Amino acid sequence: MRKVALRSYARVRGKEQGMTVMVDEPLSQEEDDALLEGFLALDTPEGFRAELIDGEIVVTPPPGSGHERNIGKIIKQVLRERAADFDFLPNKGLVVPAADAERTERVIPDGTFVPVEPDVFDDDEAWSRPDGVALVVEVTSTRPERDRVAKRRGYARAGIPLYLLVDREEERVSLFSGPDEGDYGHTDQVPFGKPLPLPEPFGFELDTSEFR
C-alpha cells in the first residue's frame, strides 16, 4: 500500500541539487500517513539530509565549505558570548506543524541553539518537538526559497522565537522574531558586513563581516 501511494502521488526532480519527491495533489489522511511512513523509512546516504516540507520529501547533499564556514562563524560568536547558556545542535530533527493543522512536517535546521538548562532534548529521539528551542539557523544553498518561505513559516507555526537566516545569494542576514499566526511578525535585516543585534536571551551584536 505504501509503495502504491508514493508512486501514484509523487514524482522526483532535481537530481543534481538533491532529490525532491513532490505531491501532485492534496493527499487523503491515509495517503499522507503513507507518505510520512515512507519518509521515516528512508535510508539516505551518509551526509545527506532528508526533510518533509510542505508535503514534499526533500533530500539534499552535504553542503559546501562556504556554507559550513558561515555556520562556524555563528557558533563561535554565540559560544564566545554565551557559552555557559547554550548548546548547539548541528543536525537536530524537529517536528513542526504543517499549514494544515492536522499534519506535521519534519525539518532539520542547519543549526539549533537550545538552553543548557533545562535539557529540552533529553529523550534522545531522532525527531523532537521544538519546545524550548531558543533559535534556529539556516544558511541558503541551492534552494534558497525554501529557507526564505517554507521553513520560515514552519518555524513560526512551531513557536520558535528566533529564526536567523544567512542569505548568501542576497548577501544579507535576517532575524525573524515574534511568531504569530503562522509567520513571524518582525524582521531585522542587514547586509553582509553590518552588525545584527540579537535580542535576549542572546543579547549581543552578531558580526557578519566575514560572511560569504
PDB file of C-alpha atoms in Angstrom:
ATOM      1  CA  MET A   1       0.000   0.000   0.000  1.00  0.00           C
ATOM      2  CA  ARG A   2       2.785   2.432   0.896  1.00  0.00           C
ATOM      3  CA  LYS A   3       4.658   1.944  -2.393  1.00  0.00           C
ATOM      4  CA  VAL A   4       1.463   2.330  -4.436  1.00  0.00           C
ATOM      5  CA  ALA A   5       0.588   5.590  -2.658  1.00  0.00           C
ATOM      6  CA  LEU A   6       4.037   7.067  -3.135  1.00  0.00           C
ATOM      7  CA  ARG A   7       4.214   6.100  -6.798  1.00  0.00           C
ATOM      8  CA  SER A   8       0.718   7.423  -7.521  1.00  0.00           C
ATOM      9  CA  TYR A   9       1.092  10.804  -5.923  1.00  0.00           C
ATOM     10  CA  ALA A  10       4.758  11.731  -6.240  1.00  0.00           C
ATOM     11  CA  ARG A  11       7.449  12.460  -8.794  1.00  0.00           C
ATOM     12  CA  VAL A  12      11.188  13.026  -8.478  1.00  0.00           C
ATOM     13  CA  ARG A  13      13.071  16.052  -9.768  1.00  0.00           C
ATOM     14  CA  GLY A  14      16.321  17.963  -9.260  1.00  0.00           C
ATOM     15  CA  LYS A  15      18.816  15.076  -9.281  1.00  0.00           C
ATOM     16  CA  GLU A  16      21.902  17.285  -9.382  1.00  0.00           C
ATOM     17  CA  GLN A  17      20.815  19.511  -6.483  1.00  0.00           C
ATOM     18  CA  GLY A  18      19.288  16.834  -4.283  1.00  0.00           C
ATOM     19  CA  MET A  19      16.089  14.878  -4.681  1.00  0.00           C
ATOM     20  CA  THR A  20      12.564  16.202  -4.186  1.00  0.00           C
ATOM     21  CA  VAL A  21       9.557  13.885  -4.098  1.00  0.00           C
ATOM     22  CA  MET A  22       6.615  16.154  -4.862  1.00  0.00           C
ATOM     23  CA  VAL A  23       2.938  15.600  -4.129  1.00  0.00           C
ATOM     24  CA  ASP A  24       0.872  16.389  -7.234  1.00  0.00           C
ATOM     25  CA  GLU A  25      -2.452  16.889  -5.445  1.00  0.00           C
ATOM     26  CA  PRO A  26      -3.796  17.011  -1.885  1.00  0.00           C
ATOM     27  CA  LEU A  27      -3.473  13.695  -0.104  1.00  0.00           C
ATOM     28  CA  SER A  28      -6.082  11.898   1.930  1.00  0.00           C
ATOM     29  CA  GLN A  29      -5.215  11.152   5.539  1.00  0.00           C
ATOM     30  CA  GLU A  30      -4.345   7.569   4.599  1.00  0.00           C
ATOM     31  CA  GLU A  31      -2.071   8.708   1.780  1.00  0.00           C
ATOM     32  CA  ASP A  32      -0.483  11.356   3.995  1.00  0.00           C
ATOM     33  CA  ASP A  33       0.228   8.688   6.610  1.00  0.00           C
ATOM     34  CA  ALA A  34       1.793   6.539   3.880  1.00  0.00           C
ATOM     35  CA  LEU A  35       3.991   9.457   2.762  1.00  0.00           C
ATOM     36  CA  LEU A  36       5.159  10.023   6.334  1.00  0.00           C
ATOM     37  CA  GLU A  37       5.800   6.316   6.811  1.00  0.00           C
ATOM     38  CA  GLY A  38       7.826   6.215   3.608  1.00  0.00           C
ATOM     39  CA  PHE A  39       9.770   9.289   4.669  1.00  0.00           C
ATOM     40  CA  LEU A  40      10.639   7.842   8.071  1.00  0.00           C
ATOM     41  CA  ALA A  41      11.788   4.625   6.395  1.00  0.00           C
ATOM     42  CA  LEU A  42      14.219   6.404   4.034  1.00  0.00           C
ATOM     43  CA  ASP A  43      17.808   5.224   4.192  1.00  0.00           C
ATOM     44  CA  THR A  44      19.710   8.269   2.956  1.00  0.00           C
ATOM     45  CA  PRO A  45      23.427   8.130   2.174  1.00  0.00           C
ATOM     46  CA  GLU A  46      25.778   9.343   4.877  1.00  0.00           C
ATOM     47  CA  GLY A  47      25.975  13.118   4.937  1.00  0.00           C
ATOM     48  CA  PHE A  48      22.700  13.616   3.065  1.00  0.00           C
ATOM     49  CA  ARG A  49      19.703  15.176   4.783  1.00  0.00           C
ATOM     50  CA  ALA A  50      16.054  14.198   4.294  1.00  0.00           C
ATOM     51  CA  GLU A  51      13.207  16.510   5.281  1.00  0.00           C
ATOM     52  CA  LEU A  52       9.426  16.529   4.837  1.00  0.00           C
ATOM     53  CA  ILE A  53       8.383  20.095   3.926  1.00  0.00           C
ATOM     54  CA  ASP A  54       5.039  21.256   2.510  1.00  0.00           C
ATOM     55  CA  GLY A  55       4.111  17.708   1.544  1.00  0.00           C
ATOM     56  CA  GLU A  56       7.451  17.145  -0.238  1.00  0.00           C
ATOM     57  CA  ILE A  57      10.233  14.733   0.644  1.00  0.00           C
ATOM     58  CA  VAL A  58      13.418  16.746   0.139  1.00  0.00           C
ATOM     59  CA  VAL A  59      16.821  15.053   0.139  1.00  0.00           C
ATOM     60  CA  THR A  60      19.832  17.373  -0.025  1.00  0.00           C
ATOM     61  CA  PRO A  61      23.529  16.532  -0.429  1.00  0.00           C
ATOM     62  CA  PRO A  62      26.248  17.580   2.030  1.00  0.00           C
ATOM     63  CA  PRO A  63      26.732  21.388   1.999  1.00  0.00           C
ATOM     64  CA  GLY A  64      29.762  23.154   0.544  1.00  0.00           C
ATOM     65  CA  SER A  65      32.594  24.620   2.577  1.00  0.00           C
ATOM     66  CA  GLY A  66      31.336  28.221   2.261  1.00  0.00           C
ATOM     67  CA  HIS A  67      28.007  27.223   3.748  1.00  0.00           C
ATOM     68  CA  GLU A  68      29.700  25.485   6.671  1.00  0.00           C
ATOM     69  CA  ARG A  69      32.113  28.350   7.332  1.00  0.00           C
ATOM     70  CA  ASN A  70      29.179  30.701   7.877  1.00  0.00           C
ATOM     71  CA  ILE A  71      27.658  28.265  10.354  1.00  0.00           C
ATOM     72  CA  GLY A  72      31.007  28.039  12.137  1.00  0.00           C
ATOM     73  CA  LYS A  73      31.259  31.825  12.464  1.00  0.00           C
ATOM     74  CA  ILE A  74      27.833  31.971  14.100  1.00  0.00           C
ATOM     75  CA  ILE A  75      28.661  29.145  16.520  1.00  0.00           C
ATOM     76  CA  LYS A  76      31.925  30.789  17.587  1.00  0.00           C
ATOM     77  CA  GLN A  77      30.253  34.090  18.345  1.00  0.00           C
ATOM     78  CA  VAL A  78      27.351  32.650  20.328  1.00  0.00           C
ATOM     79  CA  LEU A  79      29.572  30.360  22.349  1.00  0.00           C
ATOM     80  CA  ARG A  80      32.085  33.135  22.965  1.00  0.00           C
ATOM     81  CA  GLU A  81      29.377  35.460  24.240  1.00  0.00           C
ATOM     82  CA  ARG A  82      27.047  32.955  25.948  1.00  0.00           C
ATOM     83  CA  ALA A  83      28.923  29.642  26.215  1.00  0.00           C
ATOM     84  CA  ALA A  84      27.507  28.838  29.640  1.00  0.00           C
ATOM     85  CA  ASP A  85      23.928  29.315  28.482  1.00  0.00           C
ATOM     86  CA  PHE A  86      23.516  27.448  25.173  1.00  0.00           C
ATOM     87  CA  ASP A  87      24.236  24.183  23.445  1.00  0.00           C
ATOM     88  CA  PHE A  88      24.472  23.967  19.644  1.00  0.00           C
ATOM     89  CA  LEU A  89      22.930  21.047  17.730  1.00  0.00           C
ATOM     90  CA  PRO A  90      24.045  20.866  14.071  1.00  0.00           C
ATOM     91  CA  ASN A  91      21.534  18.365  12.670  1.00  0.00           C
ATOM     92  CA  LYS A  92      18.624  18.095  15.071  1.00  0.00           C
ATOM     93  CA  GLY A  93      15.394  16.795  13.544  1.00  0.00           C
ATOM     94  CA  LEU A  94      12.369  18.886  14.517  1.00  0.00           C
ATOM     95  CA  VAL A  95       8.665  18.123  14.207  1.00  0.00           C
ATOM     96  CA  VAL A  96       6.768  21.299  13.299  1.00  0.00           C
ATOM     97  CA  PRO A  97       3.099  21.920  12.423  1.00  0.00           C
ATOM     98  CA  ALA A  98       2.157  21.972   8.758  1.00  0.00           C
ATOM     99  CA  ALA A  99      -0.083  24.616   7.207  1.00  0.00           C
ATOM    100  CA  ASP A 100      -2.832  22.031   7.575  1.00  0.00           C
ATOM    101  CA  ALA A 101      -3.111  21.894  11.349  1.00  0.00           C
ATOM    102  CA  GLU A 102      -3.860  18.166  11.293  1.00  0.00           C
ATOM    103  CA  ARG A 103      -0.456  17.335   9.786  1.00  0.00           C
ATOM    104  CA  THR A 104       3.165  17.804  10.748  1.00  0.00           C
ATOM    105  CA  GLU A 105       6.440  18.351   8.918  1.00  0.00           C
ATOM    106  CA  ARG A 106       9.956  17.063   9.622  1.00  0.00           C
ATOM    107  CA  VAL A 107      12.729  19.644   9.241  1.00  0.00           C
ATOM    108  CA  ILE A 108      16.437  19.758  10.062  1.00  0.00           C
ATOM    109  CA  PRO A 109      17.804  23.278  10.575  1.00  0.00           C
ATOM    110  CA  ASP A 110      21.441  23.962   9.742  1.00  0.00           C
ATOM    111  CA  GLY A 111      21.777  24.792  13.421  1.00  0.00           C
ATOM    112  CA  THR A 112      19.679  24.793  16.577  1.00  0.00           C
ATOM    113  CA  PHE A 113      20.548  26.617  19.781  1.00  0.00           C
ATOM    114  CA  VAL A 114      18.945  25.346  22.967  1.00  0.00           C
ATOM    115  CA  PRO A 115      19.429  26.401  26.592  1.00  0.00           C
ATOM    116  CA  VAL A 116      21.814  24.287  28.631  1.00  0.00           C
ATOM    117  CA  GLU A 117      19.189  24.181  31.377  1.00  0.00           C
ATOM    118  CA  PRO A 118      16.653  22.745  31.166  1.00  0.00           C
ATOM    119  CA  ASP A 119      17.693  19.981  28.750  1.00  0.00           C
ATOM    120  CA  VAL A 120      14.867  20.212  26.226  1.00  0.00           C
ATOM    121  CA  PHE A 121      16.011  17.163  24.229  1.00  0.00           C
ATOM    122  CA  ASP A 122      16.713  14.676  26.995  1.00  0.00           C
ATOM    123  CA  ASP A 123      14.722  11.906  25.254  1.00  0.00           C
ATOM    124  CA  ASP A 124      17.456  11.249  22.635  1.00  0.00           C
ATOM    125  CA  GLU A 125      14.840  10.883  19.887  1.00  0.00           C
ATOM    126  CA  ALA A 126      15.705  11.444  16.233  1.00  0.00           C
ATOM    127  CA  TRP A 127      12.695  13.772  15.785  1.00  0.00           C
ATOM    128  CA  SER A 128      11.535  16.059  18.592  1.00  0.00           C
ATOM    129  CA  ARG A 129       9.060  18.863  19.198  1.00  0.00           C
ATOM    130  CA  PRO A 130      10.920  22.201  19.317  1.00  0.00           C
ATOM    131  CA  ASP A 131       9.569  23.246  22.706  1.00  0.00           C
ATOM    132  CA  GLY A 132      12.276  25.259  24.448  1.00  0.00           C
ATOM    133  CA  VAL A 133      14.394  25.923  21.327  1.00  0.00           C
ATOM    134  CA  ALA A 134      15.884  29.428  21.548  1.00  0.00           C
ATOM    135  CA  LEU A 135      16.983  29.979  17.934  1.00  0.00           C
ATOM    136  CA  VAL A 136      17.272  28.094  14.636  1.00  0.00           C
ATOM    137  CA  VAL A 137      19.745  28.947  11.864  1.00  0.00           C
ATOM    138  CA  GLU A 138      19.621  28.390   8.113  1.00  0.00           C
ATOM    139  CA  VAL A 139      22.266  29.278   5.518  1.00  0.00           C
ATOM    140  CA  THR A 140      20.982  29.249   1.943  1.00  0.00           C
ATOM    141  CA  SER A 141      22.432  26.912  -0.661  1.00  0.00           C
ATOM    142  CA  THR A 142      20.870  25.572  -3.873  1.00  0.00           C
ATOM    143  CA  ARG A 143      17.194  26.134  -2.998  1.00  0.00           C
ATOM    144  CA  PRO A 144      17.103  29.447  -1.076  1.00  0.00           C
ATOM    145  CA  GLU A 145      13.351  29.993  -1.454  1.00  0.00           C
ATOM    146  CA  ARG A 146      12.651  27.033   0.798  1.00  0.00           C
ATOM    147  CA  ASP A 147      14.622  28.668   3.629  1.00  0.00           C
ATOM    148  CA  ARG A 148      13.099  32.079   2.931  1.00  0.00           C
ATOM    149  CA  VAL A 149       9.464  30.962   2.944  1.00  0.00           C
ATOM    150  CA  ALA A 150       8.510  27.344   3.688  1.00  0.00           C
ATOM    151  CA  LYS A 151      10.886  26.707   6.572  1.00  0.00           C
ATOM    152  CA  ARG A 152      10.386  30.213   7.975  1.00  0.00           C
ATOM    153  CA  ARG A 153       6.652  29.618   8.226  1.00  0.00           C
ATOM    154  CA  GLY A 154       7.167  26.164   9.709  1.00  0.00           C
ATOM    155  CA  TYR A 155       9.414  27.556  12.424  1.00  0.00           C
ATOM    156  CA  ALA A 156       6.873  30.302  13.151  1.00  0.00           C
ATOM    157  CA  ARG A 157       3.995  27.813  13.397  1.00  0.00           C
ATOM    158  CA  ALA A 158       6.119  25.849  15.884  1.00  0.00           C
ATOM    159  CA  GLY A 159       6.524  28.970  18.026  1.00  0.00           C
ATOM    160  CA  ILE A 160      10.328  29.066  17.745  1.00  0.00           C
ATOM    161  CA  PRO A 161      11.068  32.599  18.998  1.00  0.00           C
ATOM    162  CA  LEU A 162      14.032  33.449  16.737  1.00  0.00           C
ATOM    163  CA  TYR A 163      14.975  32.362  13.210  1.00  0.00           C
ATOM    164  CA  LEU A 164      18.320  33.527  11.797  1.00  0.00           C
ATOM    165  CA  LEU A 165      18.669  33.313   8.002  1.00  0.00           C
ATOM    166  CA  VAL A 166      22.004  33.879   6.266  1.00  0.00           C
ATOM    167  CA  ASP A 167      21.051  34.515   2.636  1.00  0.00           C
ATOM    168  CA  ARG A 168      24.204  34.039   0.583  1.00  0.00           C
ATOM    169  CA  GLU A 169      22.542  34.913  -2.730  1.00  0.00           C
ATOM    170  CA  GLU A 170      21.131  38.210  -1.415  1.00  0.00           C
ATOM    171  CA  GLU A 171      24.228  38.828   0.770  1.00  0.00           C
ATOM    172  CA  ARG A 172      22.146  39.701   3.784  1.00  0.00           C
ATOM    173  CA  VAL A 173      21.258  38.328   7.203  1.00  0.00           C
ATOM    174  CA  SER A 174      17.704  38.339   8.536  1.00  0.00           C
ATOM    175  CA  LEU A 175      16.476  37.746  12.053  1.00  0.00           C
ATOM    176  CA  PHE A 176      12.798  36.810  12.276  1.00  0.00           C
ATOM    177  CA  SER A 177      11.066  37.159  15.627  1.00  0.00           C
ATOM    178  CA  GLY A 178       7.605  37.350  17.175  1.00  0.00           C
ATOM    179  CA  PRO A 179       5.989  34.172  15.753  1.00  0.00           C
ATOM    180  CA  ASP A 180       2.252  34.691  15.371  1.00  0.00           C
ATOM    181  CA  GLU A 181      -0.452  33.042  13.250  1.00  0.00           C
ATOM    182  CA  GLY A 182       1.862  31.041  11.026  1.00  0.00           C
ATOM    183  CA  ASP A 183       4.581  33.614  10.353  1.00  0.00           C
ATOM    184  CA  TYR A 184       6.951  35.984  12.098  1.00  0.00           C
ATOM    185  CA  GLY A 185       5.683  39.453  12.894  1.00  0.00           C
ATOM    186  CA  HIS A 186       9.036  41.226  12.930  1.00  0.00           C
ATOM    187  CA  THR A 187      12.169  41.141  10.760  1.00  0.00           C
ATOM    188  CA  ASP A 188      15.564  42.740  11.359  1.00  0.00           C
ATOM    189  CA  GLN A 189      17.769  42.669   8.263  1.00  0.00           C
ATOM    190  CA  VAL A 190      21.308  43.813   7.484  1.00  0.00           C
ATOM    191  CA  PRO A 191      23.660  43.399   4.504  1.00  0.00           C
ATOM    192  CA  PHE A 192      26.818  41.349   4.950  1.00  0.00           C
ATOM    193  CA  GLY A 193      29.334  43.452   6.820  1.00  0.00           C
ATOM    194  CA  LYS A 194      26.879  45.192   9.157  1.00  0.00           C
ATOM    195  CA  PRO A 195      26.317  44.026  12.753  1.00  0.00           C
ATOM    196  CA  LEU A 196      22.963  42.416  13.561  1.00  0.00           C
ATOM    197  CA  PRO A 197      21.680  42.831  17.135  1.00  0.00           C
ATOM    198  CA  LEU A 198      20.471  39.568  18.661  1.00  0.00           C
ATOM    199  CA  PRO A 199      17.907  40.131  21.430  1.00  0.00           C
ATOM    200  CA  GLU A 200      17.812  38.364  24.768  1.00  0.00           C
ATOM    201  CA  PRO A 201      18.442  35.648  25.719  1.00  0.00           C
ATOM    202  CA  PHE A 202      21.499  36.223  23.467  1.00  0.00           C
ATOM    203  CA  GLY A 203      21.995  39.948  23.949  1.00  0.00           C
ATOM    204  CA  PHE A 204      24.916  40.785  21.645  1.00  0.00           C
ATOM    205  CA  GLU A 205      25.606  42.049  18.122  1.00  0.00           C
ATOM    206  CA  LEU A 206      26.334  39.358  15.538  1.00  0.00           C
ATOM    207  CA  ASP A 207      29.374  40.253  13.423  1.00  0.00           C
ATOM    208  CA  THR A 208      28.571  39.483   9.757  1.00  0.00           C
ATOM    209  CA  SER A 209      31.726  40.990   8.247  1.00  0.00           C
ATOM    210  CA  GLU A 210      33.208  37.591   7.354  1.00  0.00           C
ATOM    211  CA  PHE A 211      30.044  36.012   5.956  1.00  0.00           C
ATOM    212  CA  ARG A 212      30.326  34.867   2.363  1.00  0.00           C
TER     213      ARG A 212
END
